[in-house]
mmCIF file of C-alpha atoms in Angstrom:
data_model
loop_
_atom_site.group_PDB
_atom_site.id
_atom_site.type_symbol
_atom_site.label_atom_id
_atom_site.label_comp_id
_atom_site.label_asym_id
_atom_site.label_seq_id
_atom_site.Cartn_x
_atom_site.Cartn_y
_atom_site.Cartn_z
ATOM 1 C CA MET A 1275 1.304 10.615 9.689
ATOM 2 C CA LEU A 1276 -0.790 12.260 6.982
ATOM 3 C CA SER A 1277 0.386 13.064 3.526
ATOM 4 C CA VAL A 1278 -1.492 14.534 0.607
ATOM 5 C CA ARG A 1279 -1.574 12.801 -2.720
ATOM 6 C CA TYR A 1280 -3.701 13.074 -5.787
ATOM 7 C CA GLY A 1281 -5.674 10.211 -7.230
ATOM 8 C CA LYS A 1282 -7.318 9.512 -10.523
ATOM 9 C CA ALA A 1283 -9.873 12.039 -11.599
ATOM 10 C CA VAL A 1284 -13.473 11.233 -12.325
ATOM 11 C CA ARG A 1285 -14.175 11.892 -15.996
ATOM 12 C CA GLY A 1286 -14.338 15.632 -16.622
ATOM 13 C CA GLN A 1287 -12.988 16.598 -13.195
ATOM 14 C CA PRO A 1288 -9.513 17.387 -11.868
ATOM 15 C CA PRO A 1289 -7.574 14.799 -9.821
ATOM 16 C CA ARG A 1290 -9.038 14.284 -6.352
ATOM 17 C CA ARG A 1291 -6.974 15.324 -3.359
ATOM 18 C CA ARG A 1292 -6.617 12.501 -0.838
ATOM 19 C CA ASN A 1293 -5.007 12.249 2.559
ATOM 20 C CA VAL A 1294 -3.145 9.051 3.293
ATOM 21 C CA ALA A 1295 -2.875 7.951 6.891
ATOM 22 C CA SER A 1296 -0.116 5.483 7.610
ATOM 23 C CA VAL A 1297 -1.182 2.819 10.048
ATOM 24 C CA MET A 1298 2.184 1.103 10.055
ATOM 25 C CA GLY A 1299 4.479 2.553 12.717
ATOM 26 C CA TRP A 1300 7.668 1.527 10.927
ATOM 27 C CA ALA A 1301 6.582 3.464 7.823
ATOM 28 C CA VAL A 1302 6.110 6.648 9.818
ATOM 29 C CA GLU A 1303 9.564 6.233 11.385
ATOM 30 C CA ALA A 1304 11.182 5.501 8.015
ATOM 31 C CA VAL A 1305 9.656 8.562 6.328
ATOM 32 C CA ALA A 1306 10.473 10.787 9.307
ATOM 33 C CA ASP A 1307 14.087 9.586 9.146
ATOM 34 C CA TYR A 1308 14.221 10.254 5.391
ATOM 35 C CA VAL A 1309 12.773 13.772 5.827
ATOM 36 C CA ALA A 1310 15.147 14.625 8.675
ATOM 37 C CA ASN A 1311 18.364 12.988 7.494
ATOM 38 C CA VAL A 1312 18.303 12.175 3.775
ATOM 39 C CA ARG A 1313 16.097 14.651 1.914
ATOM 40 C CA PRO A 1314 18.103 17.713 3.126
ATOM 41 C CA LEU A 1315 21.220 16.227 1.503
ATOM 42 C CA PHE A 1316 19.538 16.617 -1.914
ATOM 43 C CA GLY A 1317 19.116 20.379 -1.558
ATOM 44 C CA ALA A 1318 15.397 20.197 -2.285
ATOM 45 C CA GLY A 1319 14.591 22.997 0.151
ATOM 46 C CA GLU A 1320 10.900 23.835 -0.068
ATOM 47 C CA HIS A 1321 10.237 21.649 -3.121
ATOM 48 C CA PRO A 1322 6.647 20.343 -2.793
ATOM 49 C CA ALA A 1323 7.575 16.738 -3.631
ATOM 50 C CA LEU A 1324 8.392 14.466 -0.722
ATOM 51 C CA TRP A 1325 10.576 12.113 -2.757
ATOM 52 C CA VAL A 1326 13.254 13.963 -4.680
ATOM 53 C CA THR A 1327 16.255 13.083 -6.822
ATOM 54 C CA GLU A 1328 19.897 13.679 -5.981
ATOM 55 C CA ARG A 1329 19.577 16.984 -7.859
ATOM 56 C CA GLY A 1330 16.554 18.120 -5.881
ATOM 57 C CA GLY A 1331 13.877 17.510 -8.522
ATOM 58 C CA ARG A 1332 10.763 15.384 -8.405
ATOM 59 C CA ILE A 1333 11.272 11.637 -8.906
ATOM 60 C CA LYS A 1334 9.549 10.476 -12.090
ATOM 61 C CA PRO A 1335 7.706 7.151 -12.453
ATOM 62 C CA ALA A 1336 10.219 5.913 -15.045
ATOM 63 C CA GLU A 1337 13.036 6.455 -12.544
ATOM 64 C CA ILE A 1338 11.151 4.474 -9.901
ATOM 65 C CA ASN A 1339 10.544 1.644 -12.364
ATOM 66 C CA THR A 1340 14.206 1.537 -13.404
ATOM 67 C CA ARG A 1341 15.498 1.485 -9.832
ATOM 68 C CA PHE A 1342 12.914 -1.106 -8.801
ATOM 69 C CA GLN A 1343 13.960 -3.301 -11.728
ATOM 70 C CA GLN A 1344 17.613 -3.033 -10.668
ATOM 71 C CA TYR A 1345 16.810 -4.086 -7.093
ATOM 72 C CA ARG A 1346 14.497 -6.872 -8.291
ATOM 73 C CA THR A 1347 17.228 -8.267 -10.546
ATOM 74 C CA ALA A 1348 19.898 -8.014 -7.838
ATOM 75 C CA LEU A 1349 17.636 -9.852 -5.390
ATOM 76 C CA LYS A 1350 16.725 -12.481 -8.011
ATOM 77 C CA LEU A 1351 12.996 -11.785 -7.631
ATOM 78 C CA PRO A 1352 10.471 -12.777 -10.319
ATOM 79 C CA PRO A 1353 10.400 -10.435 -13.336
ATOM 80 C CA GLU A 1354 6.610 -9.969 -13.069
ATOM 81 C CA LEU A 1355 7.104 -8.191 -9.736
ATOM 82 C CA GLY A 1356 6.768 -4.425 -10.185
ATOM 83 C CA PRO A 1357 6.232 -1.285 -8.121
ATOM 84 C CA HIS A 1358 2.462 -1.661 -8.430
ATOM 85 C CA CYS A 1359 2.772 -4.927 -6.457
ATOM 86 C CA LEU A 1360 3.622 -2.771 -3.426
ATOM 87 C CA ARG A 1361 0.143 -1.248 -3.667
ATOM 88 C CA HIS A 1362 -1.385 -4.735 -3.651
ATOM 89 C CA SER A 1363 0.780 -5.690 -0.644
ATOM 90 C CA TYR A 1364 -0.266 -2.533 1.218
ATOM 91 C CA VAL A 1365 -3.946 -3.388 0.766
ATOM 92 C CA THR A 1366 -3.399 -7.019 1.747
ATOM 93 C CA HIS A 1367 -1.457 -6.089 4.906
ATOM 94 C CA LEU A 1368 -4.107 -3.580 5.963
ATOM 95 C CA ILE A 1369 -6.872 -6.172 5.522
ATOM 96 C CA GLU A 1370 -4.911 -8.906 7.328
ATOM 97 C CA ASP A 1371 -4.123 -6.473 10.150
ATOM 98 C CA GLY A 1372 -7.857 -5.910 10.658
ATOM 99 C CA ALA A 1373 -8.320 -2.492 9.048
ATOM 100 C CA ASP A 1374 -11.868 -1.626 8.113
ATOM 101 C CA ARG A 1375 -12.530 -2.362 4.433
ATOM 102 C CA THR A 1376 -14.065 1.065 3.866
ATOM 103 C CA PHE A 1377 -10.942 2.699 5.310
ATOM 104 C CA VAL A 1378 -8.744 0.618 3.003
ATOM 105 C CA GLN A 1379 -10.967 1.410 0.031
ATOM 106 C CA HIS A 1380 -10.553 5.141 0.703
ATOM 107 C CA GLN A 1381 -6.791 4.740 1.211
ATOM 108 C CA VAL A 1382 -6.331 3.394 -2.291
ATOM 109 C CA GLY A 1383 -8.908 5.754 -3.786
ATOM 110 C CA HIS A 1384 -11.346 3.203 -5.114
ATOM 111 C CA ARG A 1385 -14.947 4.177 -5.578
ATOM 112 C CA TRP A 1386 -16.168 0.562 -5.340
ATOM 113 C CA GLY A 1387 -15.231 -2.134 -2.838
ATOM 114 C CA SER A 1388 -15.233 -4.707 -5.622
ATOM 115 C CA THR A 1389 -12.361 -2.847 -7.303
ATOM 116 C CA MET A 1390 -10.380 -2.928 -4.072
ATOM 117 C CA ALA A 1391 -11.027 -6.661 -3.708
ATOM 118 C CA ILE A 1392 -8.927 -7.248 -6.834
ATOM 119 C CA TYR A 1393 -5.935 -5.858 -4.897
ATOM 120 C CA THR A 1394 -6.357 -8.166 -1.930
ATOM 121 C CA GLY A 1395 -4.361 -11.393 -1.840
ATOM 122 C CA VAL A 1396 -4.731 -12.591 1.733
ATOM 123 C CA SER A 1397 -2.923 -15.717 2.880
ATOM 124 C CA ASP A 1398 -4.521 -19.136 3.370
ATOM 125 C CA ASP A 1399 -3.862 -18.847 7.119
ATOM 126 C CA PHE A 1400 -5.753 -15.566 7.236
ATOM 127 C CA MET A 1401 -8.698 -17.008 5.286
ATOM 128 C CA ASN A 1402 -8.804 -20.109 7.522
ATOM 129 C CA THR A 1403 -8.753 -17.951 10.663
ATOM 130 C CA MET A 1404 -11.535 -15.733 9.310
ATOM 131 C CA LEU A 1405 -13.611 -18.776 8.292
ATOM 132 C CA ARG A 1406 -13.134 -20.379 11.709
ATOM 133 C CA GLY A 1407 -14.327 -17.141 13.362
ATOM 134 C CA VAL A 1408 -17.438 -16.927 11.180
ATOM 135 C CA LEU A 1409 -18.300 -20.593 11.709
ATOM 136 C CA THR A 1410 -17.759 -20.311 15.456
ATOM 137 C CA GLN A 1411 -20.013 -17.261 15.567
ATOM 138 C CA ALA A 1412 -22.724 -19.063 13.572
ATOM 139 C CA LEU A 1413 -22.449 -22.588 14.973
ATOM 140 C CA GLY A 1414 -20.616 -22.252 18.259
ATOM 141 C CA PRO A 1415 -17.144 -23.505 19.161
ATOM 142 C CA PRO A 1416 -16.005 -26.775 17.613
ATOM 143 C CA ARG A 1417 -16.613 -29.887 19.700
ATOM 144 C CA GLU A 1418 -13.672 -32.045 20.601
ATOM 145 C CA GLN A 1419 -13.586 -35.264 18.653
ATOM 146 C CA GLU A 1420 -14.408 -38.357 20.599
ATOM 147 C CA ALA A 1421 -11.769 -41.095 20.624
#
């Protein structure tokens, strides 16, 4: 599934158009279900925004933050958790699922890989698996310990 979104502009230029490819099958199904079964109930018609309010207008960031805060409180999640954390999770899941780092960098619209690295919070298991693979490639498979 491809969707168009606009990212931050480079100084002196308009926002850059970006296509976002979803690599998570469940996300494609969820958005397709929303478009087919939920969005029409809001009477948005040909409104260019994908996510619309109950009155058919574009959802504003403040509304997303308020709703997220309500869900976070109801679920007793830490108060430092915010909508931007979903962006960090997206990057982490893509990396852990083996997506190419350049692909991920383009997905989040970062010019530099070092900026994207700030978003990545891979698990200890993932890091151990990656380290084992690198060491095996460099040194060969581990020898069994002698009793």
